PDB file of C-alpha atoms in Angstrom:
ATOM      1  CA  MET Q   1     118.086 104.644 110.012  1.00 43.00           C
ATOM      2  CA  ASP Q   2     119.364 108.017 108.853  1.00 53.00           C
ATOM      3  CA  MET Q   3     122.495 109.290 110.497  1.00 70.00           C
ATOM      4  CA  THR Q   4     122.383 112.574 112.335  1.00 92.00           C
ATOM      5  CA  LYS Q   5     124.808 115.235 111.128  1.00 91.00           C
ATOM      6  CA  LYS Q   6     126.926 114.681 114.244  1.00 91.00           C
ATOM      7  CA  GLU Q   7     127.114 110.943 113.521  1.00 91.00           C
ATOM      8  CA  ALA Q   8     127.983 111.663 109.895  1.00 93.00           C
ATOM      9  CA  ILE Q   9     130.818 113.942 111.026  1.00 94.00           C
ATOM     10  CA  LEU Q  10     132.178 111.271 113.393  1.00 92.00           C
ATOM     11  CA  LYS Q  11     132.073 108.644 110.647  1.00 92.00           C
ATOM     12  CA  ALA Q  12     133.780 111.008 108.185  1.00 94.00           C
ATOM     13  CA  ALA Q  13     136.409 111.905 110.798  1.00 93.00           C
ATOM     14  CA  GLN Q  14     137.113 108.231 111.496  1.00 93.00           C
ATOM     15  CA  GLU Q  15     137.641 107.615 107.781  1.00 93.00           C
ATOM     16  CA  ALA Q  16     139.741 110.752 107.218  1.00 93.00           C
ATOM     17  CA  PHE Q  17     141.986 110.364 110.258  1.00 91.00           C
ATOM     18  CA  GLY Q  18     142.186 106.600 109.752  1.00 88.00           C
ATOM     19  CA  GLN Q  19     143.236 106.868 106.121  1.00 88.00           C
ATOM     20  CA  LEU Q  20     145.381 109.999 106.256  1.00 88.00           C
ATOM     21  CA  GLY Q  21     146.574 110.279 109.852  1.00 86.00           C
ATOM     22  CA  PHE Q  22     146.188 113.277 112.152  1.00 86.00           C
ATOM     23  CA  THR Q  23     148.523 115.643 110.345  1.00 87.00           C
ATOM     24  CA  ALA Q  24     147.318 115.098 106.775  1.00 90.00           C
ATOM     25  CA  ALA Q  25     143.591 114.969 107.532  1.00 91.00           C
ATOM     26  CA  THR Q  26     141.888 118.362 107.683  1.00 92.00           C
ATOM     27  CA  VAL Q  27     138.658 119.571 109.221  1.00 94.00           C
ATOM     28  CA  LYS Q  28     137.704 120.786 105.734  1.00 93.00           C
ATOM     29  CA  ASP Q  29     138.162 117.235 104.403  1.00 94.00           C
ATOM     30  CA  VAL Q  30     136.008 115.858 107.217  1.00 94.00           C
ATOM     31  CA  ALA Q  31     133.289 118.422 106.490  1.00 94.00           C
ATOM     32  CA  GLY Q  32     133.374 117.496 102.786  1.00 94.00           C
ATOM     33  CA  ARG Q  33     133.115 113.779 103.500  1.00 94.00           C
ATOM     34  CA  ALA Q  34     130.211 114.372 105.882  1.00 93.00           C
ATOM     35  CA  GLU Q  35     128.575 116.815 103.452  1.00 92.00           C
ATOM     36  CA  VAL Q  36     128.251 119.497 106.143  1.00 93.00           C
ATOM     37  CA  SER Q  37     129.704 122.958 106.597  1.00 92.00           C
ATOM     38  CA  PHE Q  38     133.136 123.506 108.124  1.00 90.00           C
ATOM     39  CA  GLY Q  39     131.458 125.615 110.812  1.00 92.00           C
ATOM     40  CA  LEU Q  40     129.146 122.760 111.851  1.00 92.00           C
ATOM     41  CA  VAL Q  41     132.153 120.470 112.455  1.00 93.00           C
ATOM     42  CA  SER Q  42     133.740 123.148 114.630  1.00 91.00           C
ATOM     43  CA  HIS Q  43     130.407 123.770 116.405  1.00 92.00           C
ATOM     44  CA  TYR Q  44     130.052 120.106 117.405  1.00 93.00           C
ATOM     45  CA  PHE Q  45     133.674 119.229 118.055  1.00 93.00           C
ATOM     46  CA  GLY Q  46     135.771 122.373 118.490  1.00 90.00           C
ATOM     47  CA  SER Q  47     139.397 121.902 117.549  1.00 89.00           C
ATOM     48  CA  LYS Q  48     140.972 119.344 115.221  1.00 90.00           C
ATOM     49  CA  GLN Q  49     142.498 117.629 118.286  1.00 89.00           C
ATOM     50  CA  ASP Q  50     139.072 117.371 119.946  1.00 90.00           C
ATOM     51  CA  LEU Q  51     137.571 115.968 116.741  1.00 93.00           C
ATOM     52  CA  PHE Q  52     140.391 113.416 116.520  1.00 91.00           C
ATOM     53  CA  LEU Q  53     139.773 112.249 120.094  1.00 90.00           C
ATOM     54  CA  ALA Q  54     135.998 112.189 119.599  1.00 92.00           C
ATOM     55  CA  ALA Q  55     136.393 110.035 116.478  1.00 92.00           C
ATOM     56  CA  GLY Q  56     138.817 107.660 118.188  1.00 91.00           C
ATOM     57  CA  PHE Q  57     136.840 107.453 121.408  1.00 91.00           C
ATOM     58  CA  ASP Q  58     133.578 106.812 119.577  1.00 92.00           C
ATOM     59  CA  MET Q  59     135.180 103.850 117.819  1.00 92.00           C
ATOM     60  CA  ALA Q  60     136.769 102.706 121.089  1.00 92.00           C
ATOM     61  CA  ASP Q  61     133.467 102.863 122.996  1.00 94.00           C
ATOM     62  CA  ARG Q  62     131.696 100.786 120.355  1.00 94.00           C
ATOM     63  CA  LEU Q  63     134.516  98.225 120.414  1.00 95.00           C
ATOM     64  CA  ILE Q  64     134.572  98.102 124.228  1.00 95.00           C
ATOM     65  CA  ALA Q  65     130.830  97.333 124.301  1.00 96.00           C
ATOM     66  CA  CYS Q  66     131.364  94.575 121.719  1.00 97.00           C
ATOM     67  CA  LEU Q  67     134.247  93.047 123.703  1.00 96.00           C
ATOM     68  CA  GLN Q  68     132.420  93.157 127.016  1.00 95.00           C
ATOM     69  CA  GLU Q  69     129.459  91.392 125.461  1.00 96.00           C
ATOM     70  CA  ALA Q  70     131.745  88.768 123.892  1.00 97.00           C
ATOM     71  CA  THR Q  71     133.556  87.985 127.155  1.00 97.00           C
ATOM     72  CA  SER Q  72     130.561  87.899 129.447  1.00 94.00           C
ATOM     73  CA  ASN Q  73     129.357  84.470 130.485  1.00 92.00           C
ATOM     74  CA  GLN Q  74     132.265  82.535 128.941  1.00 96.00           C
ATOM     75  CA  PRO Q  75     132.828  79.198 130.708  1.00 96.00           C
ATOM     76  CA  THR Q  76     136.575  79.725 131.255  1.00 97.00           C
ATOM     77  CA  GLY Q  77     139.085  82.537 131.221  1.00 97.00           C
ATOM     78  CA  LEU Q  78     140.734  81.070 128.116  1.00 97.00           C
ATOM     79  CA  ASP Q  79     137.344  81.049 126.373  1.00 97.00           C
ATOM     80  CA  GLY Q  80     136.978  84.699 127.378  1.00 98.00           C
ATOM     81  CA  ILE Q  81     140.366  85.576 125.842  1.00 98.00           C
ATOM     82  CA  ILE Q  82     139.566  83.752 122.603  1.00 98.00           C
ATOM     83  CA  SER Q  83     136.115  85.401 122.443  1.00 98.00           C
ATOM     84  CA  TYR Q  84     137.720  88.793 123.082  1.00 98.00           C
ATOM     85  CA  MET Q  85     140.193  88.310 120.231  1.00 98.00           C
ATOM     86  CA  THR Q  86     137.568  86.948 117.853  1.00 98.00           C
ATOM     87  CA  ALA Q  87     135.212  89.860 118.599  1.00 98.00           C
ATOM     88  CA  TYR Q  88     138.062  92.381 118.216  1.00 97.00           C
ATOM     89  CA  PHE Q  89     139.078  90.999 114.826  1.00 97.00           C
ATOM     90  CA  ASP Q  90     135.455  90.715 113.642  1.00 97.00           C
ATOM     91  CA  PHE Q  91     134.811  94.328 114.670  1.00 96.00           C
ATOM     92  CA  THR Q  92     137.949  95.374 112.790  1.00 94.00           C
ATOM     93  CA  GLU Q  93     136.693  93.679 109.615  1.00 93.00           C
ATOM     94  CA  GLN Q  94     133.219  95.191 109.946  1.00 94.00           C
ATOM     95  CA  HIS Q  95     134.691  98.706 110.321  1.00 93.00           C
ATOM     96  CA  ARG Q  96     137.689  98.523 107.950  1.00 89.00           C
ATOM     97  CA  THR Q  97     137.282 102.057 106.593  1.00 88.00           C
ATOM     98  CA  GLY Q  98     137.052 103.779 109.972  1.00 89.00           C
ATOM     99  CA  PHE Q  99     138.886 101.407 112.311  1.00 88.00           C
ATOM    100  CA  PRO Q 100     142.394 102.708 111.546  1.00 88.00           C
ATOM    101  CA  VAL Q 101     141.501 105.861 113.529  1.00 87.00           C
ATOM    102  CA  LEU Q 102     141.699 103.649 116.590  1.00 82.00           C
ATOM    103  CA  LEU Q 103     145.196 102.538 115.631  1.00 83.00           C
ATOM    104  CA  ARG Q 104     146.306 106.138 115.150  1.00 82.00           C
ATOM    105  CA  CYS Q 105     144.540 107.417 118.305  1.00 78.00           C
ATOM    106  CA  SER Q 106     146.093 104.978 120.743  1.00 77.00           C
ATOM    107  CA  PRO Q 107     148.946 104.765 123.229  1.00 71.00           C
ATOM    108  CA  PHE Q 108     150.506 102.238 120.814  1.00 69.00           C
ATOM    109  CA  SER Q 109     151.045 104.989 118.224  1.00 70.00           C
ATOM    110  CA  HIS Q 110     152.950 108.248 118.102  1.00 66.00           C
ATOM    111  CA  MET Q 111     150.708 110.866 119.704  1.00 65.00           C
ATOM    112  CA  GLU Q 112     150.459 114.142 117.846  1.00 68.00           C
ATOM    113  CA  PRO Q 113     151.290 117.396 119.666  1.00 68.00           C
ATOM    114  CA  GLY Q 114     148.186 118.846 121.272  1.00 70.00           C
ATOM    115  CA  VAL Q 115     146.417 115.502 121.619  1.00 75.00           C
ATOM    116  CA  ASP Q 116     145.772 114.594 125.260  1.00 77.00           C
ATOM    117  CA  ALA Q 117     147.857 111.437 125.598  1.00 79.00           C
ATOM    118  CA  ALA Q 118     146.728 110.878 129.202  1.00 81.00           C
ATOM    119  CA  ARG Q 119     143.053 110.718 128.126  1.00 83.00           C
ATOM    120  CA  VAL Q 120     143.980 108.286 125.354  1.00 84.00           C
ATOM    121  CA  ALA Q 121     145.917 106.046 127.768  1.00 84.00           C
ATOM    122  CA  GLU Q 122     143.006 106.088 130.227  1.00 88.00           C
ATOM    123  CA  LYS Q 123     140.550 105.053 127.497  1.00 87.00           C
ATOM    124  CA  PHE Q 124     142.803 102.244 126.299  1.00 88.00           C
ATOM    125  CA  SER Q 125     143.344 100.916 129.818  1.00 91.00           C
ATOM    126  CA  ILE Q 126     139.793  99.536 129.553  1.00 93.00           C
ATOM    127  CA  PHE Q 127     140.925  97.196 126.752  1.00 94.00           C
ATOM    128  CA  ILE Q 128     143.828  95.918 128.847  1.00 94.00           C
ATOM    129  CA  GLU Q 129     141.759  95.573 132.032  1.00 96.00           C
ATOM    130  CA  GLU Q 130     139.188  93.355 130.295  1.00 96.00           C
ATOM    131  CA  LEU Q 131     141.956  91.096 128.993  1.00 96.00           C
ATOM    132  CA  LYS Q 132     143.628  91.063 132.403  1.00 97.00           C
ATOM    133  CA  ARG Q 133     140.308  90.025 133.954  1.00 97.00           C
ATOM    134  CA  CYS Q 134     140.057  87.107 131.517  1.00 97.00           C
ATOM    135  CA  VAL Q 135     143.687  86.068 132.106  1.00 98.00           C
ATOM    136  CA  SER Q 136     143.216  86.160 135.902  1.00 98.00           C
ATOM    137  CA  LEU Q 137     140.007  84.162 135.600  1.00 97.00           C
ATOM    138  CA  GLY Q 138     141.783  81.621 133.388  1.00 97.00           C
ATOM    139  CA  ILE Q 139     144.612  81.204 135.888  1.00 97.00           C
ATOM    140  CA  ALA Q 140     142.061  80.721 138.687  1.00 97.00           C
ATOM    141  CA  ASP Q 141     139.962  78.197 136.736  1.00 96.00           C
ATOM    142  CA  GLY Q 142     142.998  76.327 135.365  1.00 96.00           C
ATOM    143  CA  SER Q 143     142.425  77.080 131.666  1.00 96.00           C
ATOM    144  CA  VAL Q 144     145.444  79.447 131.489  1.00 97.00           C
ATOM    145  CA  ARG Q 145     148.845  78.527 132.853  1.00 95.00           C
ATOM    146  CA  ASP Q 146     150.287  80.534 135.729  1.00 95.00           C
ATOM    147  CA  LEU Q 147     151.514  83.773 134.167  1.00 96.00           C
ATOM    148  CA  PRO Q 148     151.685  87.402 135.344  1.00 97.00           C
ATOM    149  CA  PRO Q 149     148.194  88.723 134.424  1.00 97.00           C
ATOM    150  CA  GLU Q 150     149.095  92.355 133.648  1.00 96.00           C
ATOM    151  CA  GLU Q 151     152.076  91.548 131.439  1.00 97.00           C
ATOM    152  CA  THR Q 152     150.204  88.704 129.764  1.00 97.00           C
ATOM    153  CA  ALA Q 153     147.251  91.003 128.959  1.00 97.00           C
ATOM    154  CA  LEU Q 154     149.664  93.562 127.445  1.00 95.00           C
ATOM    155  CA  ILE Q 155     151.374  90.888 125.352  1.00 96.00           C
ATOM    156  CA  ILE Q 156     148.059  89.543 124.074  1.00 97.00           C
ATOM    157  CA  TYR Q 157     146.890  93.060 123.238  1.00 95.00           C
ATOM    158  CA  GLY Q 158     150.197  93.747 121.510  1.00 93.00           C
ATOM    159  CA  ASN Q 159     149.609  90.661 119.328  1.00 95.00           C
ATOM    160  CA  ILE Q 160     146.100  91.897 118.493  1.00 96.00           C
ATOM    161  CA  VAL Q 161     147.255  95.403 117.597  1.00 92.00           C
ATOM    162  CA  GLY Q 162     150.177  94.062 115.563  1.00 92.00           C
ATOM    163  CA  SER Q 163     147.885  91.828 113.544  1.00 94.00           C
ATOM    164  CA  VAL Q 164     145.351  94.607 112.941  1.00 93.00           C
ATOM    165  CA  ARG Q 165     148.069  97.084 111.932  1.00 89.00           C
ATOM    166  CA  THR Q 166     149.542  94.511 109.559  1.00 91.00           C
ATOM    167  CA  SER Q 167     146.128  93.829 108.038  1.00 90.00           C
ATOM    168  CA  LEU Q 168     144.981  97.450 107.701  1.00 87.00           C
ATOM    169  CA  LEU Q 169     148.067  99.621 107.350  1.00 81.00           C
ATOM    170  CA  THR Q 170     150.779  97.608 105.607  1.00 81.00           C
ATOM    171  CA  PRO Q 171     151.232  96.247 102.100  1.00 82.00           C
ATOM    172  CA  TYR Q 172     152.021  92.748 103.412  1.00 84.00           C
ATOM    173  CA  LYS Q 173     149.850  89.812 102.412  1.00 85.00           C
ATOM    174  CA  SER Q 174     147.983  89.086 105.615  1.00 84.00           C
ATOM    175  CA  ASP Q 175     145.190  86.664 104.738  1.00 88.00           C
ATOM    176  CA  GLY Q 176     144.586  84.444 107.753  1.00 92.00           C
ATOM    177  CA  ILE Q 177     146.641  86.569 110.147  1.00 95.00           C
ATOM    178  CA  PHE Q 178     143.760  86.980 112.594  1.00 96.00           C
ATOM    179  CA  ASP Q 179     143.137  83.227 112.876  1.00 96.00           C
ATOM    180  CA  GLU Q 180     146.852  82.534 113.218  1.00 96.00           C
ATOM    181  CA  THR Q 181     147.184  85.170 115.946  1.00 96.00           C
ATOM    182  CA  ILE Q 182     144.368  83.558 117.936  1.00 97.00           C
ATOM    183  CA  LYS Q 183     145.996  80.112 117.543  1.00 96.00           C
ATOM    184  CA  HIS Q 184     149.380  81.516 118.605  1.00 95.00           C
ATOM    185  CA  VAL Q 185     147.980  83.138 121.733  1.00 96.00           C
ATOM    186  CA  LYS Q 186     145.990  80.017 122.625  1.00 96.00           C
ATOM    187  CA  ARG Q 187     149.119  77.846 122.299  1.00 95.00           C
ATOM    188  CA  SER Q 188     151.044  80.303 124.473  1.00 94.00           C
ATOM    189  CA  LEU Q 189     148.480  80.300 127.266  1.00 96.00           C
ATOM    190  CA  THR Q 190     147.339  76.686 127.343  1.00 92.00           C
ATOM    191  CA  VAL Q 191     148.160  74.689 130.445  1.00 74.00           C
ATOM    192  CA  GLY Q 192     150.469  71.755 129.791  1.00 73.00           C
ATOM    193  CA  LEU Q 193     152.886  73.421 127.390  1.00 56.00           C
ATOM    194  CA  ASP Q 194     156.542  73.448 128.329  1.00 52.00           C
ATOM    195  CA  GLN Q 195     156.850  76.219 130.922  1.00 48.00           C
ATOM    196  CA  ASP Q 196     160.265  77.220 129.529  1.00 44.00           C
ATOM    197  CA  ILE Q 197     158.932  78.172 126.087  1.00 41.00           C
TER     198      ILE Q 197
END
């Protein structure tokens, strides 16, 4: 399937902002990567800030759909959490060149002046709410020990983001970090572990 020009611009913006960050990436660079005119980028997306949010939100929406599919119909809350993490890490690997835009356009990163931080936080609350739902389900069905759902969801998400940032944005050797992160979270949540850990 051929990409539309708008889709090509979004993909180019995800790569440019993901690789270079908001400040260093330019609309001209995005237009060059997408092989379209500067004016067409502005026509579709307006300002650089709007393009940045559109690129980040497009990636977020695709990831949210993937995560919701992965967590639906899981037999336990713990299975839902593990499926969420697995799907998140698989999506990251499948979109390595563009995924860093989601790390840069998130409430877990420094927000650039002019970028609507409230809209970003609202979008990212969907990620936390899905995890919170799985944690609450796990507590109710006995697959997750009794923990505060909201804080637990934030901690799990923090582990996910930390692993992805390490894998994509740092020079550290990180082979196997995704599998180890899943094992770590599973050990932390599993009923029967010492409650004082």
